[in-house]
Amino acid sequence: LSPLLFSQCFSTLVSYTLPFFILLVILLSYLYSLSSHFLYIIIFFFFLMIRRPPRSTLSSSSAASDVYKRQACALSKRSNQVRMLCAAAAKPAKMKQVDIYRYDPDSNSGPTMQTYQVNLSECGPMTLDLLLKIKNEQDSTLTLRRSCREGICGSCAMNINGRNTLACLDKIEDSEKPMKVYPLPHMFVVKDLVPDMSNFYAQYKSVEPWLQADAKMNNGEPVSIDGPAPYGVEHHQTIEDRKKLDGAGVSVCLSMTHVVV
């Protein structure tokens, strides 16, 4: 008999026999002329015995509770895994052939096309999901860029089925036609689907895409950066000048806009 089970049985037994015990103590005090103080002491110790089980019982109870919690967590995880496997098994396999451009500058061989088979029933709806599934499950050497997955940064720009687009916004075609994925055709290739962005950043810097004031900074005088900011003479902006910029700062810097639009 475990201490936890013994404690539960004892508590149940006491809850039923408590009225009879009190009556028994009152009767004994009446027959033997016991003082009321003695009666109160007996009842007090009896309640202490009920409310405070032995330490071993408490420790066993908490240990058993921890064991039950761990078992419940493990069972929940197994249930979720079984549920996911059942959901995947319920969907019929829908295979898609994907031909991807491969190039490794460290090898002596030139560019090649490599073919993969992907089950679309276990894949997300976008081309980026498909490429990451290939990289994570079939070929970890596949190299590509991706970042925001929201069509903002332009990192995953590539040529998909003859179109320059973003992989995170390109929906996988529901057809038996093989998918062909290439790097951007007008850029040098670093590796696989990764283009060299050096020329782009050089052109981007050359157009100086930032706000430029008509007046010279600090009235043409050299700016000293010693001491606390601000350094030099500030350019104060009127409310009318600020309204000219309303709406101009909501656009994003999509590095591949000139390619995919």
Coordinates of C-alpha atoms in Angstrom, one line a residue, residues 94-228:
K94 CA 1.3 14.5 -55.1
M95 CA 4.8 14.4 -56.6
K96 CA 6.3 17.4 -58.4
Q97 CA 9.4 17.3 -60.5
V98 CA 11.7 20.3 -59.8
D99 CA 14.8 21.0 -62.0
I100 CA 17.2 23.4 -60.2
Y101 CA 20.3 25.2 -61.6
R102 CA 23.4 24.1 -59.7
Y103 CA 26.8 25.7 -59.7
D104 CA 29.7 25.3 -57.3
P105 CA 32.7 27.6 -58.0
D106 CA 34.9 25.3 -55.9
S107 CA 34.5 22.4 -58.3
N108 CA 36.0 22.0 -61.7
S109 CA 32.7 21.1 -63.4
G110 CA 30.5 23.8 -64.9
P111 CA 26.8 24.6 -64.2
T112 CA 24.4 21.7 -64.2
M113 CA 20.7 21.0 -63.7
Q114 CA 19.7 18.7 -60.8
T115 CA 16.3 17.1 -60.6
Y116 CA 14.3 16.6 -57.4
Q117 CA 11.0 14.9 -56.6
V118 CA 8.9 16.7 -54.0
N119 CA 5.6 15.6 -52.4
L120 CA 3.4 18.7 -52.6
S121 CA 1.0 17.2 -50.0
E122 CA 3.7 17.8 -47.4
C123 CA 4.8 21.1 -48.6
G124 CA 3.8 24.7 -48.3
P125 CA 2.1 26.6 -51.2
M126 CA 5.0 28.8 -52.3
T127 CA 8.1 28.0 -54.2
L128 CA 10.3 29.1 -51.3
D129 CA 8.6 26.5 -49.2
L130 CA 9.4 23.9 -51.8
L131 CA 13.1 25.0 -52.0
L132 CA 13.5 25.0 -48.3
K133 CA 11.9 21.5 -48.1
I134 CA 14.5 20.2 -50.6
K135 CA 17.3 21.8 -48.7
N136 CA 16.1 20.5 -45.3
E137 CA 15.2 17.0 -46.3
Q138 CA 17.0 16.0 -49.5
D139 CA 20.0 18.1 -50.3
S140 CA 21.6 20.4 -47.7
T141 CA 24.1 21.7 -50.2
L142 CA 21.5 23.6 -52.1
T143 CA 22.3 27.3 -51.7
L144 CA 19.8 30.2 -51.9
R145 CA 19.0 33.5 -50.2
R146 CA 15.9 34.2 -48.2
S147 CA 15.0 36.5 -45.4
C148 CA 11.6 38.2 -44.8
R149 CA 9.3 35.7 -46.6
E150 CA 6.9 38.6 -47.1
G151 CA 7.9 40.0 -50.5
I152 CA 9.7 43.0 -49.0
C153 CA 13.4 42.4 -48.9
G154 CA 13.9 40.8 -52.3
S155 CA 16.5 38.3 -51.1
C156 CA 14.8 35.3 -52.7
A157 CA 14.6 36.8 -56.3
M158 CA 15.2 34.1 -58.9
N159 CA 13.9 32.9 -62.3
I160 CA 11.1 30.5 -61.9
N161 CA 9.6 28.9 -65.0
G162 CA 11.0 31.7 -67.1
R163 CA 9.8 34.5 -64.9
N164 CA 11.9 36.8 -62.7
T165 CA 10.0 36.8 -59.4
L166 CA 10.3 36.3 -55.7
A167 CA 10.2 32.7 -54.5
C168 CA 8.2 33.7 -51.4
L169 CA 5.4 35.2 -53.5
D170 CA 5.4 32.6 -56.3
K171 CA 2.7 30.0 -55.9
I172 CA 3.5 26.5 -57.0
E173 CA 1.7 25.7 -60.2
D174 CA -0.9 22.8 -59.8
S175 CA 0.2 20.9 -62.9
E176 CA 2.3 17.9 -63.9
K177 CA 4.7 20.2 -65.8
P178 CA 8.2 20.2 -64.2
M179 CA 9.2 23.3 -62.4
K180 CA 12.5 24.9 -63.5
V181 CA 14.4 27.2 -61.2
Y182 CA 17.4 29.4 -62.2
P183 CA 19.3 32.3 -60.7
L184 CA 18.6 35.8 -62.1
P185 CA 19.7 35.8 -65.7
H186 CA 21.4 39.2 -65.8
M187 CA 23.7 38.8 -62.8
F188 CA 26.8 36.9 -62.1
V189 CA 26.3 33.7 -60.0
V190 CA 28.1 33.2 -56.7
K191 CA 26.7 29.7 -56.1
D192 CA 23.5 27.8 -57.2
L193 CA 20.7 30.3 -56.9
V194 CA 22.7 33.1 -55.2
P195 CA 23.5 36.1 -57.5
D196 CA 26.3 38.5 -57.0
M197 CA 24.8 41.8 -55.7
S198 CA 28.0 43.8 -55.8
N199 CA 27.1 45.6 -59.0
F200 CA 23.6 46.4 -57.7
Y201 CA 24.8 48.0 -54.5
A202 CA 27.4 50.0 -56.5
Q203 CA 24.6 51.4 -58.8
Y204 CA 22.3 51.9 -55.8
K205 CA 25.0 54.0 -54.1
S206 CA 25.7 56.0 -57.2
V207 CA 22.2 57.5 -57.4
E208 CA 22.5 58.7 -53.7
P209 CA 18.9 57.6 -52.7
W210 CA 18.6 59.7 -49.6
L211 CA 17.3 63.2 -48.7
Q212 CA 19.7 65.9 -49.6
A213 CA 19.4 69.5 -48.5
D214 CA 19.9 72.4 -50.9
A215 CA 21.9 74.4 -48.3
K216 CA 25.4 73.2 -47.4
M217 CA 25.8 71.4 -44.1
N218 CA 26.9 73.7 -41.2
N219 CA 26.9 76.6 -43.7
G220 CA 29.9 75.2 -45.5
E221 CA 32.1 75.1 -42.3
P222 CA 33.8 71.9 -41.1
V223 CA 31.8 69.9 -38.6
S224 CA 33.4 69.1 -35.3
I225 CA 32.2 65.9 -33.6
D226 CA 33.7 66.8 -30.3
G227 CA 31.3 67.2 -27.4
P228 CA 27.6 66.3 -27.2

